[in-house]
CSV table of C-alpha atoms and ligand atoms in Angstrom, one decimal:
chain,number,residue,atom,x,y,z
A,1,MET,CA,-26.9,-13.6,9.6
A,2,LEU,CA,-24.9,-10.2,8.7
A,3,PHE,CA,-22.5,-12.3,6.7
A,4,ALA,CA,-24.9,-14.3,5.2
A,5,SER,CA,-26.9,-11.3,4.2
A,6,LEU,CA,-23.6,-9.8,3.1
A,7,LEU,CA,-23.3,-13.1,0.7
A,8,THR,CA,-26.9,-12.9,-0.4
A,9,ALA,CA,-26.7,-9.4,-1.5
A,10,LEU,CA,-23.9,-9.8,-3.5
A,11,SER,CA,-25.1,-12.8,-5.2
A,12,ALA,CA,-28.6,-11.0,-5.8
A,13,ALA,CA,-26.4,-8.1,-7.4
A,14,ALA,CA,-24.6,-10.4,-9.5
A,15,GLY,CA,-26.3,-10.4,-12.9
A,16,ALA,CA,-27.8,-6.9,-12.0
A,17,PHE,CA,-24.2,-5.2,-13.1
A,18,ALA,CA,-23.7,-7.3,-16.0
A,19,ALA,CA,-21.0,-5.8,-18.3
A,20,ALA,CA,-20.6,-5.9,-21.5
A,21,GLY,CA,-17.1,-7.4,-22.0
A,22,GLN,CA,-15.4,-10.7,-20.2
A,23,LEU,CA,-13.0,-10.9,-17.0
A,24,VAL,CA,-9.8,-12.0,-18.4
A,25,GLN,CA,-6.8,-13.6,-16.5
A,26,VAL,CA,-3.5,-12.3,-16.9
A,27,THR,CA,-0.3,-14.4,-16.1
A,28,ASN,CA,3.1,-13.4,-15.7
A,29,PHE,CA,2.5,-10.0,-15.0
A,30,GLY,CA,5.8,-9.5,-12.8
A,31,THR,CA,6.8,-10.3,-9.0
A,32,ASN,CA,4.1,-12.0,-7.2
A,33,PRO,CA,5.7,-13.9,-4.1
A,34,THR,CA,2.3,-15.0,-2.9
A,35,ASN,CA,0.8,-15.9,-6.3
A,36,VAL,CA,-2.2,-13.3,-6.4
A,37,GLY,CA,-4.3,-13.9,-9.1
A,38,MET,CA,-5.0,-11.1,-11.6
A,39,PHE,CA,-8.2,-10.7,-13.5
A,40,VAL,CA,-8.5,-7.5,-15.8
A,41,TYR,CA,-11.6,-5.9,-17.2
A,42,LYS,CA,-11.1,-3.9,-19.9
A,43,PRO,CA,-14.1,-1.9,-21.9
A,44,ALA,CA,-14.1,-2.0,-25.9
A,45,ARG,CA,-14.0,2.0,-25.5
A,46,LEU,CA,-11.2,3.3,-23.4
A,47,ALA,CA,-10.3,6.9,-21.9
A,48,SER,CA,-7.1,8.0,-23.6
A,49,PRO,CA,-5.0,7.5,-21.4
A,50,PRO,CA,-7.1,5.1,-19.0
A,51,PRO,CA,-7.5,5.5,-15.6
A,52,LEU,CA,-7.2,2.2,-13.4
A,53,ILE,CA,-9.2,1.0,-10.5
A,54,VAL,CA,-8.2,-1.6,-8.6
A,55,ALA,CA,-11.2,-3.5,-7.0
A,56,MET,CA,-10.5,-6.0,-4.1
A,57,HIS,CA,-13.0,-8.5,-2.7
A,58,TYR,CA,-14.3,-9.5,0.8
A,59,CYS,CA,-13.1,-12.7,2.7
A,60,THR,CA,-14.4,-16.0,0.9
A,61,GLY,CA,-14.9,-13.8,-2.1
A,62,THR,CA,-13.1,-14.1,-5.4
A,63,ALA,CA,-12.0,-11.6,-8.4
A,64,GLN,CA,-15.2,-13.1,-10.5
A,65,ALA,CA,-17.5,-12.5,-7.5
A,66,TYR,CA,-16.5,-8.9,-6.9
A,67,PHE,CA,-16.7,-8.5,-10.8
A,68,GLN,CA,-20.1,-9.8,-10.7
A,69,GLY,CA,-21.3,-8.1,-7.5
A,70,THR,CA,-20.5,-4.5,-7.9
A,71,GLN,CA,-20.9,-2.0,-10.7
A,72,TYR,CA,-17.3,-1.3,-11.7
A,73,ALA,CA,-17.2,-3.2,-15.0
A,74,ASN,CA,-20.5,-1.8,-15.8
A,75,LEU,CA,-19.4,1.6,-15.1
A,76,ALA,CA,-16.0,0.9,-17.0
A,77,ASP,CA,-18.1,0.4,-20.0
A,78,THR,CA,-19.4,3.9,-19.8
A,79,HIS,CA,-16.6,5.8,-18.7
A,80,GLY,CA,-13.5,4.3,-20.3
A,81,PHE,CA,-11.3,3.4,-17.4
A,82,ILE,CA,-9.8,-0.4,-16.9
A,83,VAL,CA,-10.3,-2.2,-13.8
A,84,ILE,CA,-8.3,-5.1,-12.2
A,85,TYR,CA,-9.8,-7.4,-10.0
A,86,PRO,CA,-7.1,-9.2,-8.0
A,87,ASN,CA,-7.9,-12.6,-6.6
A,88,ALA,CA,-6.3,-13.5,-3.1
A,89,PRO,CA,-4.1,-16.6,-2.8
A,90,ASP,CA,-5.1,-17.6,0.6
A,91,SER,CA,-7.5,-20.6,1.2
A,92,GLY,CA,-10.3,-18.6,3.2
A,93,GLY,CA,-10.1,-15.9,0.4
A,94,CYS,CA,-8.8,-13.1,2.8
A,95,TRP,CA,-6.4,-10.7,2.1
A,96,ASP,CA,-2.8,-10.6,3.9
A,97,VAL,CA,-3.0,-7.4,5.5
A,98,HIS,CA,-0.8,-8.4,8.5
A,99,THR,CA,2.8,-9.7,7.6
A,100,THR,CA,5.7,-7.1,7.7
A,101,ALA,CA,6.2,-7.8,4.0
A,102,THR,CA,2.3,-6.9,3.1
A,103,LEU,CA,3.0,-3.6,5.2
A,104,THR,CA,6.3,-2.5,3.6
A,105,HIS,CA,6.9,-0.9,0.3
A,106,ASN,CA,8.5,-3.4,-2.1
A,107,ALA,CA,9.0,-6.1,0.3
A,108,GLY,CA,6.7,-8.6,-0.9
A,109,GLY,CA,3.2,-10.2,0.4
A,110,ASP,CA,0.0,-9.9,-1.4
A,111,SER,CA,0.2,-6.2,-1.6
A,112,LEU,CA,3.6,-6.3,-3.9
A,113,GLY,CA,1.7,-8.6,-6.2
A,114,ILE,CA,-1.2,-6.3,-6.5
A,115,VAL,CA,1.3,-3.5,-7.3
A,116,SER,CA,2.8,-5.7,-10.1
A,117,MET,CA,-0.5,-5.9,-11.6
A,118,VAL,CA,-0.6,-2.1,-11.7
A,119,ARG,CA,2.9,-1.3,-13.2
A,120,TYR,CA,1.8,-4.2,-15.7
A,121,ALA,CA,-1.4,-2.4,-16.9
A,122,ILE,CA,0.7,1.0,-17.0
A,123,ALA,CA,3.6,-0.6,-19.0
A,124,ASN,CA,1.2,-3.1,-21.6
A,125,TYR,CA,-2.4,-1.0,-21.4
A,126,GLY,CA,-1.1,2.7,-21.4
A,127,VAL,CA,-2.6,3.1,-17.9
A,128,ASP,CA,-2.3,7.2,-16.8
A,129,ALA,CA,0.1,6.4,-14.0
A,130,THR,CA,-1.5,9.3,-12.4
A,131,ARG,CA,-4.8,8.0,-12.1
A,132,VAL,CA,-4.4,4.6,-10.4
A,133,PHE,CA,-7.3,3.8,-7.5
A,134,ALA,CA,-8.0,1.3,-5.2
A,135,THR,CA,-11.3,0.2,-3.7
A,136,GLY,CA,-12.5,-3.0,-1.8
A,137,THR,CA,-14.8,-4.5,0.7
A,138,SER,CA,-14.0,-5.8,4.1
A,139,SER,CA,-10.3,-7.5,3.8
A,140,GLY,CA,-10.4,-5.9,0.3
A,141,ALA,CA,-10.9,-2.3,2.3
A,142,MET,CA,-8.4,-3.5,4.7
A,143,MET,CA,-6.1,-4.1,1.5
A,144,THR,CA,-7.2,-0.6,0.2
A,145,ASN,CA,-5.8,0.9,3.8
A,146,VAL,CA,-2.4,-1.4,3.1
A,147,LEU,CA,-2.0,-0.2,-0.2
A,148,MET,CA,-2.6,3.8,1.1
A,149,GLY,CA,0.2,3.2,3.4
A,150,ALA,CA,2.8,1.0,1.7
A,151,TYR,CA,2.5,2.1,-1.7
A,152,PRO,CA,1.5,6.1,-1.7
A,153,ASP,CA,3.5,6.8,-4.8
A,154,VAL,CA,1.4,4.2,-7.0
A,155,PHE,CA,-2.1,5.4,-5.9
A,156,LYS,CA,-3.9,8.5,-6.2
A,157,ALA,CA,-6.8,8.1,-4.1
A,158,GLY,CA,-8.5,5.1,-2.5
A,159,SER,CA,-12.3,4.2,-1.0
A,160,ALA,CA,-12.6,1.6,1.7
A,161,PHE,CA,-15.9,-0.1,2.9
A,162,SER,CA,-15.6,-1.4,6.2
A,163,GLY,CA,-12.3,-2.0,6.9
A,164,VAL,CA,-9.5,-1.1,9.4
A,165,PRO,CA,-6.8,1.3,10.1
A,166,TYR,CA,-3.3,0.5,8.2
A,167,ALA,CA,-1.1,-2.0,10.2
A,168,CYS,CA,-4.3,-2.8,12.7
A,169,PHE,CA,-4.1,-6.4,11.5
A,170,GLU,CA,0.0,-6.5,12.0
A,171,GLY,CA,1.3,-9.6,13.6
A,172,PRO,CA,1.4,-13.5,13.0
A,173,ASP,CA,-2.1,-14.0,12.3
A,174,MET,CA,-4.3,-13.7,9.2
A,175,TRP,CA,-7.3,-12.8,11.8
A,176,ASN,CA,-6.6,-10.3,14.5
A,177,SER,CA,-9.3,-10.4,17.3
A,178,GLN,CA,-8.4,-7.1,19.1
A,179,CYS,CA,-8.3,-5.2,16.1
A,180,SER,CA,-11.5,-6.3,14.8
A,181,THR,CA,-13.4,-6.3,17.6
A,182,GLY,CA,-12.2,-2.5,18.1
A,183,GLN,CA,-10.1,-2.9,20.9
A,184,LEU,CA,-6.7,-1.9,19.4
A,185,ILE,CA,-6.6,1.9,20.4
A,186,LYS,CA,-3.7,4.0,19.2
A,187,THR,CA,-3.0,7.7,19.4
A,188,PRO,CA,-3.1,9.6,16.0
A,189,GLN,CA,0.7,9.9,16.3
A,190,GLN,CA,1.0,6.3,16.9
A,191,TRP,CA,-1.2,5.3,13.8
A,192,GLY,CA,0.6,7.9,11.6
A,193,ASP,CA,4.1,6.8,12.4
A,194,LEU,CA,2.7,3.3,11.2
A,195,VAL,CA,1.6,4.6,8.0
A,196,ARG,CA,5.1,6.2,7.6
A,197,SER,CA,6.9,3.5,8.5
A,198,GLY,CA,5.3,1.7,5.5
A,199,PHE,CA,7.5,3.5,3.2
A,200,PRO,CA,10.4,5.3,5.0
A,201,GLY,CA,11.5,8.4,3.3
A,202,PHE,CA,8.5,8.9,0.9
A,203,THR,CA,7.9,12.4,0.6
A,204,GLY,CA,5.5,12.7,-2.2
A,205,THR,CA,1.7,13.4,-2.4
A,206,ARG,CA,-0.2,10.7,-0.3
A,207,PRO,CA,-3.5,9.2,-1.9
A,208,LYS,CA,-6.4,10.9,-0.7
A,209,PHE,CA,-8.7,8.4,1.1
A,210,GLN,CA,-12.2,8.1,1.8
A,211,PHE,CA,-13.6,5.2,4.1
A,212,TRP,CA,-17.2,4.0,4.9
A,213,HIS,CA,-18.3,2.1,8.2
A,214,GLY,CA,-21.4,0.8,9.4
A,215,THR,CA,-22.5,1.6,13.3
A,216,ALA,CA,-23.7,-1.8,13.5
A,217,ASP,CA,-20.7,-3.8,12.5
A,218,THR,CA,-19.8,-6.6,14.7
A,219,THR,CA,-17.4,-8.2,12.2
A,220,LEU,CA,-15.0,-5.0,11.9
A,221,TYR,CA,-16.6,-3.0,14.8
A,222,PRO,CA,-17.0,0.8,14.1
A,223,GLN,CA,-14.2,1.9,16.6
A,224,ASN,CA,-12.1,1.2,13.6
A,225,PHE,CA,-13.8,4.0,11.7
A,226,TRP,CA,-12.5,6.2,14.6
A,227,GLU,CA,-9.1,5.0,14.7
A,228,ASP,CA,-9.0,5.1,10.8
A,229,ILE,CA,-10.0,9.2,11.4
A,230,LYS,CA,-7.3,9.5,14.1
A,231,GLN,CA,-4.7,7.8,11.4
A,232,TRP,CA,-5.3,9.6,8.4
A,233,THR,CA,-5.6,13.0,9.9
A,234,ASN,CA,-2.4,12.7,11.4
A,235,VAL,CA,-1.0,11.6,8.1
A,236,PHE,CA,-2.2,14.5,6.2
A,237,GLY,CA,-1.6,16.8,9.4
A,238,VAL,CA,-5.0,18.2,9.8
A,239,SER,CA,-7.8,18.4,12.5
A,240,GLN,CA,-9.5,15.6,13.9
A,241,THR,CA,-12.6,17.6,14.0
A,242,PRO,CA,-14.5,17.4,10.4
A,243,VAL,CA,-14.4,20.6,8.4
A,244,THR,CA,-18.2,19.4,7.3
A,245,ASN,CA,-20.3,16.8,8.3
A,246,THR,CA,-23.4,16.4,5.8
A,247,THR,CA,-26.4,14.2,7.2
A,248,ASN,CA,-28.3,11.6,4.7
A,249,ASP,CA,-25.5,11.9,2.5
A,250,PRO,CA,-25.4,9.7,0.1
A,251,LEU,CA,-28.2,7.6,1.7
A,252,PRO,CA,-30.7,8.3,4.5
A,253,GLY,CA,-29.0,7.5,7.6
A,254,TYR,CA,-25.4,8.2,6.3
A,255,SER,CA,-23.2,11.0,7.5
A,256,ARG,CA,-20.3,12.4,5.1
A,257,ALA,CA,-17.6,13.9,7.4
A,258,SER,CA,-14.9,15.9,5.6
A,259,PHE,CA,-11.4,16.8,6.9
A,260,GLY,CA,-10.1,18.6,4.0
A,261,PRO,CA,-9.7,17.6,0.5
A,262,ASN,CA,-8.0,14.4,1.3
A,263,ILE,CA,-10.0,12.6,3.8
A,264,GLN,CA,-13.7,11.8,3.7
A,265,ALA,CA,-15.1,9.5,6.5
A,266,ILE,CA,-18.7,8.2,6.0
A,267,LEU,CA,-20.6,6.7,8.7
A,268,ALA,CA,-23.5,4.6,8.0
A,269,GLN,CA,-26.1,4.6,11.1
A,270,GLY,CA,-27.6,1.4,11.7
A,271,VAL,CA,-25.7,-0.7,9.2
A,272,GLY,CA,-24.0,-3.5,9.6
A,273,HIS,CA,-20.8,-5.0,8.0
A,274,THR,CA,-22.3,-5.1,4.9
A,275,VAL,CA,-22.1,-1.4,3.7
A,276,PRO,CA,-22.8,-1.8,-0.1
A,277,GLU,CA,-20.3,-0.1,-2.5
A,278,GLN,CA,-21.4,3.4,-3.9
A,279,ALA,CA,-19.6,2.9,-7.0
A,280,ASN,CA,-20.9,6.3,-8.5
A,281,ASP,CA,-19.9,8.0,-5.4
A,282,VAL,CA,-16.5,6.4,-5.3
A,283,LEU,CA,-15.9,7.5,-9.0
A,284,ALA,CA,-16.7,11.0,-8.2
A,285,TRP,CA,-14.3,11.0,-5.1
A,286,PHE,CA,-11.7,9.3,-7.8
A,287,GLY,CA,-12.7,12.4,-10.2
A,288,LEU,CA,-13.7,9.6,-12.9
A,289,THR,CA,-17.0,10.9,-13.7
A,290,ASN,CA,-16.0,13.2,-16.6
A,291,LEU,CA,-14.0,11.0,-19.0
A,292,THR,CA,-14.7,10.8,-22.8
A,293,PRO,CA,-14.0,7.2,-23.9
A,294,GLY,CA,-12.5,7.2,-27.7
A,295,SER,CA,-11.9,4.1,-29.8
A,296,GLY,CA,-10.7,1.4,-27.5
A,297,THR,CA,-8.5,-1.5,-28.2
A,298,ALA,CA,-9.2,-5.2,-27.7
A,299,PRO,CA,-9.2,-6.6,-24.4
A,300,PRO,CA,-5.7,-8.3,-23.8
A,301,ALA,CA,-5.4,-11.9,-25.0
A,302,GLY,CA,-5.5,-14.8,-22.7
A,303,PRO,CA,-7.3,-17.5,-21.4
A,304,THR,CA,-10.3,-16.8,-18.8
A,305,THR,CA,-9.7,-19.5,-15.8
A,306,ALA,CA,-11.5,-19.8,-12.6
A,307,PRO,CA,-8.9,-19.6,-9.7
A,308,PRO,CA,-7.9,-23.4,-8.7
A,309,PRO,CA,-10.0,-24.7,-5.8
A,310,PRO,CA,-8.2,-24.9,-2.6
A,311,ALA,CA,-6.8,-28.2,-1.7
A,312,PRO,CA,-8.8,-30.2,0.6
A,313,GLY,CA,-8.2,-30.1,4.3
A,314,SER,CA,-6.2,-32.7,6.1
A,315,GLY,CA,-3.9,-33.1,9.1
A,316,THR,CA,-4.4,-30.9,12.2
A,317,VAL,CA,-4.1,-27.5,13.2
A,318,ALA,CA,-1.3,-26.0,15.5
A,319,HIS,CA,-2.0,-23.7,18.4
A,320,PHE,CA,-3.2,-20.6,17.0
A,321,GLY,CA,-3.9,-21.6,13.6
A,322,GLN,CA,-7.3,-21.1,11.5
A,323,CYS,CA,-9.4,-24.2,12.1
A,324,GLY,CA,-13.0,-22.8,10.5
A,325,GLY,CA,-15.0,-20.0,9.1
A,326,ILE,CA,-16.8,-19.1,6.1
A,327,GLY,CA,-15.0,-20.3,3.1
A,328,TYR,CA,-12.3,-22.0,5.3
A,329,THR,CA,-11.6,-25.5,3.6
A,330,GLY,CA,-8.4,-26.6,5.6
A,331,PRO,CA,-8.1,-29.0,8.5
A,332,THR,CA,-10.7,-28.4,11.2
A,333,VAL,CA,-9.3,-30.5,14.2
A,334,CYS,CA,-6.9,-28.6,16.8
A,335,ALA,CA,-3.8,-30.7,17.8
A,336,ALA,CA,-3.8,-32.1,21.1
A,337,GLY,CA,-4.5,-29.9,23.8
A,338,PHE,CA,-6.2,-27.2,21.7
A,339,THR,CA,-9.7,-26.4,21.0
A,340,CYS,CA,-11.3,-24.8,17.9
A,341,VAL,CA,-12.9,-21.5,18.9
A,342,VAL,CA,-15.2,-19.7,16.8
A,343,SER,CA,-13.7,-15.9,16.8
A,344,ASN,CA,-16.3,-14.6,13.8
A,345,ALA,CA,-18.2,-16.2,11.0
A,346,TYR,CA,-15.1,-15.8,8.8
A,347,TYR,CA,-12.8,-17.2,11.3
A,348,SER,CA,-12.2,-19.9,14.2
A,349,GLN,CA,-8.8,-20.8,15.9
A,350,CYS,CA,-7.2,-23.4,17.9
A,351,LEU,CA,-6.6,-21.8,21.3
B,401,NAG,C1,-21.4,13.1,11.4
B,401,NAG,O1,-22.5,13.7,12.0
B,401,NAG,C2,-23.3,12.3,12.5
B,401,NAG,C3,-24.7,13.2,12.7
B,401,NAG,O2,-24.6,13.8,13.9
B,401,NAG,C4,-22.9,11.6,13.6
B,401,NAG,O3,-23.3,10.4,14.0
B,401,NAG,C5,-21.0,11.4,13.1
B,401,NAG,O4,-20.7,10.6,14.4
B,401,NAG,C6,-20.4,12.5,12.6
B,401,NAG,N1,-19.3,12.1,12.1
B,401,NAG,C7,-17.9,12.4,12.5
B,401,NAG,C8,-16.7,11.8,11.4
B,401,NAG,O5,-18.0,13.0,13.4
């Protein structure tokens, strides 16, 4: 039901946030080992120089769905920033947040493809390299965490809606049930060490980070919110006790805990996996509410194409492989001796 209501909420929102311009696909934007799709929204009038937001979809989502289901493109028309919507190459529409490559600076995986888009936008659209931001929902929130850890030199700030700590999904599979169910518990030091391992030797300023979570989330259990607090307070070297914690902020039942200027942890009481993106709140966190759009340039030339449909499923699935879940279109029959077990609505596995 939670997933169904998430999808319903997002499709209901589509249309409500109609932006003036079009989403445009860009190809050949640089190193892209896993073939992540790049879709750009460039408003008619840009701030000078324009900041950039990378907005990442949930599992089963697409760049187009996140473009239509969130307010960022609409707000780009008002404020003059550029939005990139990456499109996940995985057949289930989830981001790779588990491989060593994706978790490591410049090592590959989906994260490197996304960062190549940012580098391309800086080089070709005049994007302000000091004002690049990331946000996302669910799997997109997990990728936001990955980008904060592996590319602290690229991003100035992040905002994650219903994600998990950096490296919580680390391992062989796309889905990590121990992490998703909130049973992957580490010390602040261990979580912090994982972030520091994403870009060994990095000594610059790290991106400030805001994360949102619902207390009734049964897809990515709310324990992940508390593990996130351990992780990022350790990274920034601040106390795990909030400096301030305001209730009914920004909505009734939400509480906004601040751990100094670099960390905000917003807990949504009674809310499930669907914590709707609060785009204006995110813009305020990114410092993008006072921009003055000037005379803009035309959107980048290029054909607008939908992502290719995944290949129809065939064959059988090996031990530990995926065999079902919302949006999954691969084979559903497990190899001899294994059974397809539902892990959650997004993921069934041959066990
Ligand atoms: C902030 O306060 C609310 C309401 O008392 C509480 O439920 C929440 O756990 C607090 N947040 C943190 C991070 O301690």
